[in-house]
mmCIF file of C-alpha atoms in Angstrom:
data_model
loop_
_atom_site.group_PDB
_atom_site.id
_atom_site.type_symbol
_atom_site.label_atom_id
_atom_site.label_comp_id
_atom_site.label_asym_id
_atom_site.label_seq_id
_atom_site.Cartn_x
_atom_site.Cartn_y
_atom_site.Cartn_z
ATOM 1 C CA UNK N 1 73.056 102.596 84.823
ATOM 2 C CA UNK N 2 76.319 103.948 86.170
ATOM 3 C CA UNK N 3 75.659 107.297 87.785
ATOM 4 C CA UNK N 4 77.819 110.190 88.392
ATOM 5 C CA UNK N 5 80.403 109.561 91.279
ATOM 6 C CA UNK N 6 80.395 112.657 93.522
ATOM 7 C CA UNK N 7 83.413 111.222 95.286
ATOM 8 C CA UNK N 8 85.180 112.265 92.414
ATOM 9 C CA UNK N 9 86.065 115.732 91.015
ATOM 10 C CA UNK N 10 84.580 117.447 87.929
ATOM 11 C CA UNK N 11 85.721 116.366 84.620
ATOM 12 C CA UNK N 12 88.780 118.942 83.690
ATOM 13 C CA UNK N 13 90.500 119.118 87.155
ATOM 14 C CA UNK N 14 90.154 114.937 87.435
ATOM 15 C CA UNK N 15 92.523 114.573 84.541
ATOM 16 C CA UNK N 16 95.422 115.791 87.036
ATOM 17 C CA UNK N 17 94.077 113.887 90.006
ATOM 18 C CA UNK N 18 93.998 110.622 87.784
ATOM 19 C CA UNK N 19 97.613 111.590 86.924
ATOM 20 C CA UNK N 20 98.917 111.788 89.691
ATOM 21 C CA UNK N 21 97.173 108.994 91.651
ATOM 22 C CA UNK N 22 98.347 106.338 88.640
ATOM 23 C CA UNK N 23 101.376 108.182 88.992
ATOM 24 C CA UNK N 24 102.170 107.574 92.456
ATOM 25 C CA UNK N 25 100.361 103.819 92.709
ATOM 26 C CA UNK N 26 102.971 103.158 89.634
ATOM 27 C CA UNK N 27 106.018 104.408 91.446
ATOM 28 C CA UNK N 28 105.272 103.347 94.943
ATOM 29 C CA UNK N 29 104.448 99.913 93.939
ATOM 30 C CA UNK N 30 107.447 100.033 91.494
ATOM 31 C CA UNK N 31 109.475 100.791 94.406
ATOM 32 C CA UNK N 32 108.461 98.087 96.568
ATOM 33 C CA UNK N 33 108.679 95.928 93.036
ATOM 34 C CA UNK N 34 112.349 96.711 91.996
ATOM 35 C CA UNK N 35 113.693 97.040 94.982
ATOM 36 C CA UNK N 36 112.497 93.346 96.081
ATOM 37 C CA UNK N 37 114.129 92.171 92.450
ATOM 38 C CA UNK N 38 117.366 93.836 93.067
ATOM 39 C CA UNK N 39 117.854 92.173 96.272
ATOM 40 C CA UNK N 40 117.200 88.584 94.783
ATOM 41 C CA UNK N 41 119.106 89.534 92.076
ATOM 42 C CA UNK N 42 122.476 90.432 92.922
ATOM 43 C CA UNK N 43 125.012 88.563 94.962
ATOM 44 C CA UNK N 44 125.273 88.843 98.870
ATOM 45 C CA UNK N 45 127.581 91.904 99.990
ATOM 46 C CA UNK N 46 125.814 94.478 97.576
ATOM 47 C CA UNK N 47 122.285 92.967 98.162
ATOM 48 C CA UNK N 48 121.396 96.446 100.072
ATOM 49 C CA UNK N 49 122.746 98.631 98.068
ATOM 50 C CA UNK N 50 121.939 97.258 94.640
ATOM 51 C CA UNK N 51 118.003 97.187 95.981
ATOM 52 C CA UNK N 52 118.334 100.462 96.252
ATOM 53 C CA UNK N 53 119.877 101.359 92.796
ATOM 54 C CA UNK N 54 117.210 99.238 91.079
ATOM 55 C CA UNK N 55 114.724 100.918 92.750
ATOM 56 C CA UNK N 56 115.677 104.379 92.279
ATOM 57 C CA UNK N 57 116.254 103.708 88.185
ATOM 58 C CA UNK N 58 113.466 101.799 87.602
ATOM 59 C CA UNK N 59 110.294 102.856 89.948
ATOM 60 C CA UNK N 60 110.278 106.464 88.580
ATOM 61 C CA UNK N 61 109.853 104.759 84.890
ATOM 62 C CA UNK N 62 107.065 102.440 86.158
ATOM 63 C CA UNK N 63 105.461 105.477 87.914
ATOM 64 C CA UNK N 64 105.732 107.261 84.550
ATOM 65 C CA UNK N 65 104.506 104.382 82.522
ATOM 66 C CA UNK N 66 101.419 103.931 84.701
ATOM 67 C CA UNK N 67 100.649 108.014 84.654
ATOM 68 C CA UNK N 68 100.546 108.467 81.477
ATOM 69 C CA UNK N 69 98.516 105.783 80.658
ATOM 70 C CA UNK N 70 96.056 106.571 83.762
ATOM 71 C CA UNK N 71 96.150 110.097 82.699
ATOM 72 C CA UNK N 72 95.675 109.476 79.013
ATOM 73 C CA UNK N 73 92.594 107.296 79.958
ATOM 74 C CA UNK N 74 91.419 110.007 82.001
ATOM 75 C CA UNK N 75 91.658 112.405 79.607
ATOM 76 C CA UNK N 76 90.226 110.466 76.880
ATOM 77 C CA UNK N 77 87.169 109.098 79.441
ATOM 78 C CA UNK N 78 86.242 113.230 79.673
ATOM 79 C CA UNK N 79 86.435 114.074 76.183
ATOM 80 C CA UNK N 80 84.354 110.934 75.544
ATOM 81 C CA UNK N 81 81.714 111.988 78.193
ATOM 82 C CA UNK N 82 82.145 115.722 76.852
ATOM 83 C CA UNK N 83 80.927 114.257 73.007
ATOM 84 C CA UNK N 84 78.108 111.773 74.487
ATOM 85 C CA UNK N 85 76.497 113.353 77.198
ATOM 86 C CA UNK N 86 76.155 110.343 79.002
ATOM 87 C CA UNK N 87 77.536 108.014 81.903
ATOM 88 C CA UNK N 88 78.015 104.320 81.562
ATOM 89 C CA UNK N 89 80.295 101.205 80.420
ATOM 90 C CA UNK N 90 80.840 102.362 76.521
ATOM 91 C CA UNK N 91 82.564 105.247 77.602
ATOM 92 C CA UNK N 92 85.339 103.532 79.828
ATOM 93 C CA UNK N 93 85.747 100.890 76.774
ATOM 94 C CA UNK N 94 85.693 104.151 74.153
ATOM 95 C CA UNK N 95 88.648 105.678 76.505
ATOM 96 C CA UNK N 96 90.713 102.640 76.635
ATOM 97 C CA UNK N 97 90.042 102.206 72.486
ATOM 98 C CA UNK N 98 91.595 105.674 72.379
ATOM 99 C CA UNK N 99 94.259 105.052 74.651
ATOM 100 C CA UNK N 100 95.988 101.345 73.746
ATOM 101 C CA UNK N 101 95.811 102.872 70.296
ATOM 102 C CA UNK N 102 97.331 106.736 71.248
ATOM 103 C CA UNK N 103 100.093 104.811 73.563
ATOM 104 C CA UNK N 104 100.759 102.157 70.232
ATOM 105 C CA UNK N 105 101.037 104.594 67.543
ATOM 106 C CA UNK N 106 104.649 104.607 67.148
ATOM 107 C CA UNK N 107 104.745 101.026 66.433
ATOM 108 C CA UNK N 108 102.905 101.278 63.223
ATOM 109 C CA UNK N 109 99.390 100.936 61.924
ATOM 110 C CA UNK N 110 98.788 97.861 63.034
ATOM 111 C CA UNK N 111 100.288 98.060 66.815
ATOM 112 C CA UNK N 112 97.856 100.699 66.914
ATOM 113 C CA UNK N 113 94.610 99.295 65.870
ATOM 114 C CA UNK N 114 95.979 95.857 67.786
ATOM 115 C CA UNK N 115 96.542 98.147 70.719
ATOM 116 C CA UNK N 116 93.605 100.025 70.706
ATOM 117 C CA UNK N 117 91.294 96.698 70.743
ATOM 118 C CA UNK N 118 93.456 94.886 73.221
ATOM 119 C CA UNK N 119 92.784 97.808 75.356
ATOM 120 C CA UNK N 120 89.040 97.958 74.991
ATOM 121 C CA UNK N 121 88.887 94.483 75.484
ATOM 122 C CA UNK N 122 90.537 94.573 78.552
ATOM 123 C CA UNK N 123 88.377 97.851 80.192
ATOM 124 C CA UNK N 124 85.199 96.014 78.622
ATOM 125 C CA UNK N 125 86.231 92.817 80.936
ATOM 126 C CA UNK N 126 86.518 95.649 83.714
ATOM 127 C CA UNK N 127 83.494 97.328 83.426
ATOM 128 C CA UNK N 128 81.763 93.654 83.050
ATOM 129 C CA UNK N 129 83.411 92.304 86.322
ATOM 130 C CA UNK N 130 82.095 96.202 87.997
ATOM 131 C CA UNK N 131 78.504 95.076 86.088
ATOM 132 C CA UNK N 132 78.730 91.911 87.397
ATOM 133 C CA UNK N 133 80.002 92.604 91.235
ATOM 134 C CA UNK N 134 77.516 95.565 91.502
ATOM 135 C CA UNK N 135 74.557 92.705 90.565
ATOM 136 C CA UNK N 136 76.120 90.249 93.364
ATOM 137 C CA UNK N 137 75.733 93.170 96.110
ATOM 138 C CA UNK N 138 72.395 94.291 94.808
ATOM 139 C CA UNK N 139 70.939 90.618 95.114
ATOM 140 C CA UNK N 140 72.803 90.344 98.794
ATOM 141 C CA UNK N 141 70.861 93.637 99.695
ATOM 142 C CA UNK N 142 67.611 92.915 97.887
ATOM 143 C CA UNK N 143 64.931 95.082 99.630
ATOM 144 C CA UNK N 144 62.272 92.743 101.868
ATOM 145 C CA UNK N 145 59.226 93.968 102.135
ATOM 146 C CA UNK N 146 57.989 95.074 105.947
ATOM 147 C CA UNK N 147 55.466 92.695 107.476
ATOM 148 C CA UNK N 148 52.402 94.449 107.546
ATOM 149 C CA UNK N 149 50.925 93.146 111.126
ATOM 150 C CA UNK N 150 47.388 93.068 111.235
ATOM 151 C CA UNK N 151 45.072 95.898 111.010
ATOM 152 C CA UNK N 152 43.403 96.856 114.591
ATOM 153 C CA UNK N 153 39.988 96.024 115.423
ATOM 154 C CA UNK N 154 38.029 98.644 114.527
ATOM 155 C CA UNK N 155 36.599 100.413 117.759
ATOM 156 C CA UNK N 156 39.844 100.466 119.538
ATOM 157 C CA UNK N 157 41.241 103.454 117.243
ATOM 158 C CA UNK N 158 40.653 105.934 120.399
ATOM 159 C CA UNK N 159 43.383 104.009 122.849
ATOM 160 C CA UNK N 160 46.870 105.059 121.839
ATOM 161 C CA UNK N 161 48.986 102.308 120.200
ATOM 162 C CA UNK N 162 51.339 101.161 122.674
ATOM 163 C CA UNK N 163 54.624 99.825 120.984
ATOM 164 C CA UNK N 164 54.515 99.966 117.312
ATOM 165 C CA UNK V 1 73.549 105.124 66.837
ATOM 166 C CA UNK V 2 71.530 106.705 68.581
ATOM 167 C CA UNK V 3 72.763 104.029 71.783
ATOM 168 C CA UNK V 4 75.901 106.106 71.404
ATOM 169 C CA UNK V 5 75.202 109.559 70.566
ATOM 170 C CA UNK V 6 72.343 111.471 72.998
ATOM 171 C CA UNK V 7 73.282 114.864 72.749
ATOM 172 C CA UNK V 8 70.859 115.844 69.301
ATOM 173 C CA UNK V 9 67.791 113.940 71.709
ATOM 174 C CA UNK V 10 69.184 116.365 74.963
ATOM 175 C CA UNK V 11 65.885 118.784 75.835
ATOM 176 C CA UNK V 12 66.594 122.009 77.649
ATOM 177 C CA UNK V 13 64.321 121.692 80.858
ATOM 178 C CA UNK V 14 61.592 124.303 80.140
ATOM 179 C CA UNK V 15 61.297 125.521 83.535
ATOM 180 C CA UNK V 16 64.042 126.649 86.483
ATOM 181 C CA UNK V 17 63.531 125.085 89.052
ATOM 182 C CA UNK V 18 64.008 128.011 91.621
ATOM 183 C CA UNK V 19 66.845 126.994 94.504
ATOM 184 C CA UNK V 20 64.978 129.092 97.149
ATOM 185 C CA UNK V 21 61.575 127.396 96.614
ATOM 186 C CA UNK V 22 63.756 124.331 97.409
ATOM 187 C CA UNK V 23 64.764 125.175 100.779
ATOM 188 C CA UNK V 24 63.054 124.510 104.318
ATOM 189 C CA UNK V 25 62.724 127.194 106.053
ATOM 190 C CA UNK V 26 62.748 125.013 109.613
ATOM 191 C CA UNK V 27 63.978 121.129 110.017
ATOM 192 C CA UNK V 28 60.582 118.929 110.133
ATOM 193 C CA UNK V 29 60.109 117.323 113.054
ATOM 194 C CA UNK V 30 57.886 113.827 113.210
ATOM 195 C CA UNK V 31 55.333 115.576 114.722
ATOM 196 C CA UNK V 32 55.110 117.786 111.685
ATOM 197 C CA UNK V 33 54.443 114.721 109.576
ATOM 198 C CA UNK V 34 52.193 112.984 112.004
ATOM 199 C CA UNK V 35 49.865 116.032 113.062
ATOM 200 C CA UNK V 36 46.573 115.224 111.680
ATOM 201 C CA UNK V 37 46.824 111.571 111.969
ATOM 202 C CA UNK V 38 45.815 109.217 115.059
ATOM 203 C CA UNK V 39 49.590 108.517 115.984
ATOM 204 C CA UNK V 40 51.218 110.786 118.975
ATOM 205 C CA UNK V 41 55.096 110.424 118.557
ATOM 206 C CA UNK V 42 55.714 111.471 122.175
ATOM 207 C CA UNK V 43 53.750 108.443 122.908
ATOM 208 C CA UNK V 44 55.615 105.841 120.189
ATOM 209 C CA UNK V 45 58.620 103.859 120.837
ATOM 210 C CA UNK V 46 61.342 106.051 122.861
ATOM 211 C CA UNK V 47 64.234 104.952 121.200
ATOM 212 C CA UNK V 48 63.128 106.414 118.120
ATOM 213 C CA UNK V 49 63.984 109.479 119.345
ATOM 214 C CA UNK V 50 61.283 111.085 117.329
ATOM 215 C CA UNK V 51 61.429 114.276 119.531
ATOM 216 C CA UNK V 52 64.536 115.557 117.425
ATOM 217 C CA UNK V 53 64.778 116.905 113.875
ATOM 218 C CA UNK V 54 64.206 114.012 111.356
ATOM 219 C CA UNK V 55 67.637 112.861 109.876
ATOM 220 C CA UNK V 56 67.672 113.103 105.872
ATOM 221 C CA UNK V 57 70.424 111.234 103.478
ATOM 222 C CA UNK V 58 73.344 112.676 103.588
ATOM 223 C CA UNK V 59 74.103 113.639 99.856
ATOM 224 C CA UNK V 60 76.313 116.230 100.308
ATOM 225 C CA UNK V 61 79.937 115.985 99.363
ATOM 226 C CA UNK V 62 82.839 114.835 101.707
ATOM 227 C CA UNK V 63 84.562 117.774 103.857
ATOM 228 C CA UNK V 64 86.824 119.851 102.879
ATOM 229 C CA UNK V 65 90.340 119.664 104.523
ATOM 230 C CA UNK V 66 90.220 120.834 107.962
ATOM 231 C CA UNK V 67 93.240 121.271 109.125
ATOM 232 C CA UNK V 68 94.230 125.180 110.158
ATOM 233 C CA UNK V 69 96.913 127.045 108.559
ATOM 234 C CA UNK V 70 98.195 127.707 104.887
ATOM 235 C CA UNK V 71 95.728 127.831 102.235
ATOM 236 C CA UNK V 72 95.097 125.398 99.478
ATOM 237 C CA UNK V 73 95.704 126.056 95.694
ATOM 238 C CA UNK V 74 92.473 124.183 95.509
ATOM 239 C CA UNK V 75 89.700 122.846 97.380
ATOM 240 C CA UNK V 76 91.633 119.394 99.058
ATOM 241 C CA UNK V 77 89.953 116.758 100.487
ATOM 242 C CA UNK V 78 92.363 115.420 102.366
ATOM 243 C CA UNK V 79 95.964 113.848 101.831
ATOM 244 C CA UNK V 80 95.013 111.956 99.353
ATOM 245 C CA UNK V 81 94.197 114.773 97.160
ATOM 246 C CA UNK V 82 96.755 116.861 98.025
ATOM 247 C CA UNK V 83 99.031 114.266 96.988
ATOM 248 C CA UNK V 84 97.255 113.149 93.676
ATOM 249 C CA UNK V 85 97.002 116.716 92.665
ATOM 250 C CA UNK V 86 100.697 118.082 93.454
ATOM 251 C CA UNK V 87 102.083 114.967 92.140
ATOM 252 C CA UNK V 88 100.027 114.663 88.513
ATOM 253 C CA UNK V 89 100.779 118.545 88.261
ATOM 254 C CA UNK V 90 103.948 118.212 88.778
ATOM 255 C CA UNK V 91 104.704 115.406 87.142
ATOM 256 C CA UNK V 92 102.278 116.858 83.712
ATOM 257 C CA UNK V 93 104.402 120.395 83.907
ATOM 258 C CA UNK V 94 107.901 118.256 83.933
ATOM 259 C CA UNK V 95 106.721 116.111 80.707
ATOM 260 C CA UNK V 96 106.071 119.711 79.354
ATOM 261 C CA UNK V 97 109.246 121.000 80.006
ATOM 262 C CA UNK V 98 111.315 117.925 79.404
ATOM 263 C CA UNK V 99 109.050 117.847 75.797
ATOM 264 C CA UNK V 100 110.210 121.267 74.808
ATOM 265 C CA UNK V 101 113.626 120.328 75.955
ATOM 266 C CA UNK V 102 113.593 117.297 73.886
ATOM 267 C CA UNK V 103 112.006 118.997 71.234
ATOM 268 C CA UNK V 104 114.606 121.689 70.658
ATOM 269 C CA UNK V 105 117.391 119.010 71.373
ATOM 270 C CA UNK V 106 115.643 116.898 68.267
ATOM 271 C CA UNK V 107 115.465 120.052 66.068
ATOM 272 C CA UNK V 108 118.772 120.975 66.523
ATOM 273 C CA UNK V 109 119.894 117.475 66.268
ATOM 274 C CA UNK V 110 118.218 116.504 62.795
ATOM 275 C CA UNK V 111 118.899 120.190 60.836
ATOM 276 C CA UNK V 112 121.055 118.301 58.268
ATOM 277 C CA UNK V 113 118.372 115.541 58.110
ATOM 278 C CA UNK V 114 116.306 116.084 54.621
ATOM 279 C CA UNK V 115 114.154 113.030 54.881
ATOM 280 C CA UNK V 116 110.739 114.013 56.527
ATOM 281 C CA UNK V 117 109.949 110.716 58.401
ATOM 282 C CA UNK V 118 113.866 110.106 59.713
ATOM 283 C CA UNK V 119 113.330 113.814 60.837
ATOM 284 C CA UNK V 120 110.275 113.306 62.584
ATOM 285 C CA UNK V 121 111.643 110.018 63.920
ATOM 286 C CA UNK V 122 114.914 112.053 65.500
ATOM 287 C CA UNK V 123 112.881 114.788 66.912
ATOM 288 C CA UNK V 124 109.811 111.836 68.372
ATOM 289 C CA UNK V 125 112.832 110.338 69.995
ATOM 290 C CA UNK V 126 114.579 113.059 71.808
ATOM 291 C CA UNK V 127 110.866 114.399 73.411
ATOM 292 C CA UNK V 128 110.666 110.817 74.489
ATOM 293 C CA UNK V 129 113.980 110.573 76.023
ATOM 294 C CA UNK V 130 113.685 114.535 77.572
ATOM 295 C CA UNK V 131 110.271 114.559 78.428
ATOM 296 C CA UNK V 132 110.226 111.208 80.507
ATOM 297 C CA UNK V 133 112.674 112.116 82.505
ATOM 298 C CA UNK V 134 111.860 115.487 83.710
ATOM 299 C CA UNK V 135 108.861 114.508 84.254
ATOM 300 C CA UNK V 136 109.425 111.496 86.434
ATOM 301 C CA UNK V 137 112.097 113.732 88.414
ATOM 302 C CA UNK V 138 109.447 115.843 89.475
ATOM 303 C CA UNK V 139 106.576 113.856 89.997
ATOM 304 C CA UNK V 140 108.801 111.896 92.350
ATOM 305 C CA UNK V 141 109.641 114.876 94.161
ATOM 306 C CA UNK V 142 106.320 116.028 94.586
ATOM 307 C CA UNK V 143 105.155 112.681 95.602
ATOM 308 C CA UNK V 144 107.639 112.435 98.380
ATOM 309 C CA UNK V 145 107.047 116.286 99.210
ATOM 310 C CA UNK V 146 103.578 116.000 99.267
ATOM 311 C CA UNK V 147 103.650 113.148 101.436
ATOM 312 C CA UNK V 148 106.146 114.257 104.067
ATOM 313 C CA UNK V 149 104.513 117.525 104.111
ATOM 314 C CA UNK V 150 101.356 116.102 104.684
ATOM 315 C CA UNK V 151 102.822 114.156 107.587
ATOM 316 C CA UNK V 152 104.023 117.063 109.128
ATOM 317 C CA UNK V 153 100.761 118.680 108.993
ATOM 318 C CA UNK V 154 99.009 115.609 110.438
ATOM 319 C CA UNK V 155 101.955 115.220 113.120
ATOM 320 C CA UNK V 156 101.493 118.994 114.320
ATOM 321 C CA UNK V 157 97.799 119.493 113.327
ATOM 322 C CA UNK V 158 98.427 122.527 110.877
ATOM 323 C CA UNK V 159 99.604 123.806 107.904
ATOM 324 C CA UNK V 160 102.497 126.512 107.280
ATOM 325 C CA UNK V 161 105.277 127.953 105.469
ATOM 326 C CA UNK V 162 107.665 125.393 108.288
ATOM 327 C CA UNK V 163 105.988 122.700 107.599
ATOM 328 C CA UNK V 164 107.044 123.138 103.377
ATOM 329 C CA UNK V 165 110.128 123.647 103.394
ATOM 330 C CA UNK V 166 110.894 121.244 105.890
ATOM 331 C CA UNK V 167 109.468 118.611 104.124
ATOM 332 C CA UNK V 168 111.007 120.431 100.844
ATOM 333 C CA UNK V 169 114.678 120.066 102.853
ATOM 334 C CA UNK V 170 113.885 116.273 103.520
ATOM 335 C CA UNK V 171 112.540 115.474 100.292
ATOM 336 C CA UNK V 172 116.250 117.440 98.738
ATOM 337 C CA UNK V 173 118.142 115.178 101.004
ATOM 338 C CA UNK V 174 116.561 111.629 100.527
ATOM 339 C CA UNK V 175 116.387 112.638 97.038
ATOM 340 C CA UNK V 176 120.362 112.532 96.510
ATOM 341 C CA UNK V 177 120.919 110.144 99.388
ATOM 342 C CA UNK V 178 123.283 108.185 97.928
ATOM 343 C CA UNK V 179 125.660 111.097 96.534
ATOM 344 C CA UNK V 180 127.029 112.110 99.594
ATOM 345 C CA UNK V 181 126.781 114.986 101.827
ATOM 346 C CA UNK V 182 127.921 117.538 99.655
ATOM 347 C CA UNK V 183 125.061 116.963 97.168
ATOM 348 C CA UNK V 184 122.752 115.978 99.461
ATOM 349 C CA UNK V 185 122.961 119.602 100.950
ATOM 350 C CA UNK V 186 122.967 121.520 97.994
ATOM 351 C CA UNK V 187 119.444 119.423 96.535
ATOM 352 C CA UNK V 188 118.044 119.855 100.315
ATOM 353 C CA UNK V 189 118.571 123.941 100.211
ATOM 354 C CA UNK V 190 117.508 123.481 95.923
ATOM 355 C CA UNK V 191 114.163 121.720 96.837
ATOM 356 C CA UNK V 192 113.287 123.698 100.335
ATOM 357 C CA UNK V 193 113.871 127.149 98.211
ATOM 358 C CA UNK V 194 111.192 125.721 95.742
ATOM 359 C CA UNK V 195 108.763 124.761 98.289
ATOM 360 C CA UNK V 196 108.930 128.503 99.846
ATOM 361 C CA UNK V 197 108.595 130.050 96.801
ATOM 362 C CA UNK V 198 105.796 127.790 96.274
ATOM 363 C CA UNK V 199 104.021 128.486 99.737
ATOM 364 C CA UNK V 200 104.794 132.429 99.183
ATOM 365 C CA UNK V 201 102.892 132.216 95.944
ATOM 366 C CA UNK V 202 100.059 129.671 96.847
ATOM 367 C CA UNK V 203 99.406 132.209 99.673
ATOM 368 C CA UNK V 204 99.417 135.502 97.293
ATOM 369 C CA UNK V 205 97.159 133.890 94.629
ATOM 370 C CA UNK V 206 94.834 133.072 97.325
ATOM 371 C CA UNK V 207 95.092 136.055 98.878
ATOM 372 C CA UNK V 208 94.076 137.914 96.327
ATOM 373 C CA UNK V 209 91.536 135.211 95.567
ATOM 374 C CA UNK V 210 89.623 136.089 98.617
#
């Protein structure tokens, strides 16, 4: 199954990196987002300058959305390998449980269970389509065994092979 | 559930393996491995350059930043790092501060309140609205600090105490772009004075580190 990724930092300190990679994915592509909208949106004359405003309000919130939910995923995907000692699918889809229902649970009981299995649902599909991919590039880069060329005449083991 | 649970079924290993059995004292050659059998490798294929040490997997982790000049807080593997860390650090501490902020701000807010859930309610609402928006502040800062100032170091191939707070000064002055000069100064020399302060500390910590 899913082994440890060395490309990635040990469990506390990744928490941060998580947070601040979601973080900056959120606002960056916010920026590019808003800033796109607030050009369509607004009439010709303050098309530059309105760009800009949406941007500046409204990427920083996207950015914050996106880190604390990549950051509260990351968080919750260490304490889950922390309990279970182990690496693979379950505890992505444990992690997202955890986090649809810790970023629902102002909205009530049931935002938060309906939250926390929307969530799961939607890492399980992840970790499936990762399953899944991983298969595809394992079957393109199936190992094929060597052809074995036939064994020397036996008499001729004195002269040095030439080309093997 | 035992499919979910392992940690009762965990063994210790019984033995150490000892890390100094594990090392080779010399890099095998292929004529190390073929000595003994028929084969001579100076007299196999040439391109297989089997004269030089034998290449193993490479499992060993990717370098280490290697650009001269000012020390890291931590190990950094490059940009990327640099920039994940500072910003989810920053961006963490500011929703810490902006929480406590919000918190006293709700406290003080609901004192007259009696009813425990409106209470909690008030004082949920201003962390939300405090915490949010320090945090974002920063982490936006750092992200565009810890970009240009890894530009800088990629533009002059090194690291300093110049290279911070002149990215701190441009961060300051895109951040308050659109408020004029006045303000755009005064955020420029705000932000540039942080990232000093910053460098002067990263450098004692690891000073004293080493």
């Amino acid at each position: 199954m899913a082994s440890a990724d060395h490309t990635r930092d040990p469990c506390p300190y990744v928490i941060l990196n998580d947070f601040g990679a979601a973080f900056s994915m959120g606002t960056i592509g916010g920026a590019i987002w808003h800033s796109i909208k607030g050009w369509r949106n607004s009439p010709p004359g303050e098309k530059r300058i309105s760009a800009i405003a949406a941007a500046k309000t409204r990427a920083p919130v996207l950015g914050g959305n996106f880190g604390v939910w990549g950051g509260l995923f990351s968080t919750f995907d260490c304490a889950v390998k922390g309990v279970r000692r182990k690496e693979d699918p379950w505890n992505a889809i444990i992690a997202g449980f955890f986090t649809g229902g810790a970023l629902a649970v102002r909205g009530g009981w049931r935002a938060t269970r309906n939250g926390a299995i929307g969530c799961a649902c939607i890492l399980a599909v992840f970790e499936g389509l990762g399953i899944a991919l991983g298969r595809m590039n394992a079957e393109y880069n199936r190992p094929v065994a060597p052809v074995i060329p036939d064994a020397p005449a036996s008499g001729s083991t004195s002269a040095a092979p030439a080309a093997v | 559930m035992s499919w979910l649970f392992t940690r009762n079924k965990e063994e210790e290993p019984t033995s150490k393996i000892d890390s100094s059995e594990l090392q080779v004292p010399t890099e095998a050659t292929a004529s190390d491995i073929l000595s003994g059998s028929e084969f001579d490798p100076a007299k196999l294929h040439p391109l297989a350059d089997l004269d030089k040490p034998l290449d193993y997997l490479l499992i060993e982790e990717d370098a280490l930043s290697t650009l001269p000049g000012d020390s890291m807080a931590i190990p950094s593997r490059g940009w990327q790092d640099d920039l994940c860390y500072g910003t989810g650090t920053s961006y963490l501490s500011g929703l810490a501060i902006g929480g406590l902020w919000g918190l006293n701000e709700g406290m003080k807010k609901t004192k007259d309140i009696t009813s425990t859930r409106l209470r909690l309610n008030g004082i949920l609402n201003g962390v939300t609205r405090r915490g949010p928006f320090v945090g974002n502040s920063l982490g936006v800062l750092a992200l565009v600090y810890n970009g240009i100032n890894s530009l800088i170091g990629y533009k002059r191939q090194k690291h300093g105490w110049e290279n911070s707070v002149a990215a701190g000064a441009l961060t300051g002055a895109l951040y308050k772009s659109t408020r004029g000069l006045r303000a755009m100064a005064i955020s420029s020399s705000l932000v540039a004075t942080a990232a000093g302060i910053w460098t002067l500390a990263k450098r004692s910590f690891t000073k004293r580190l080493n």
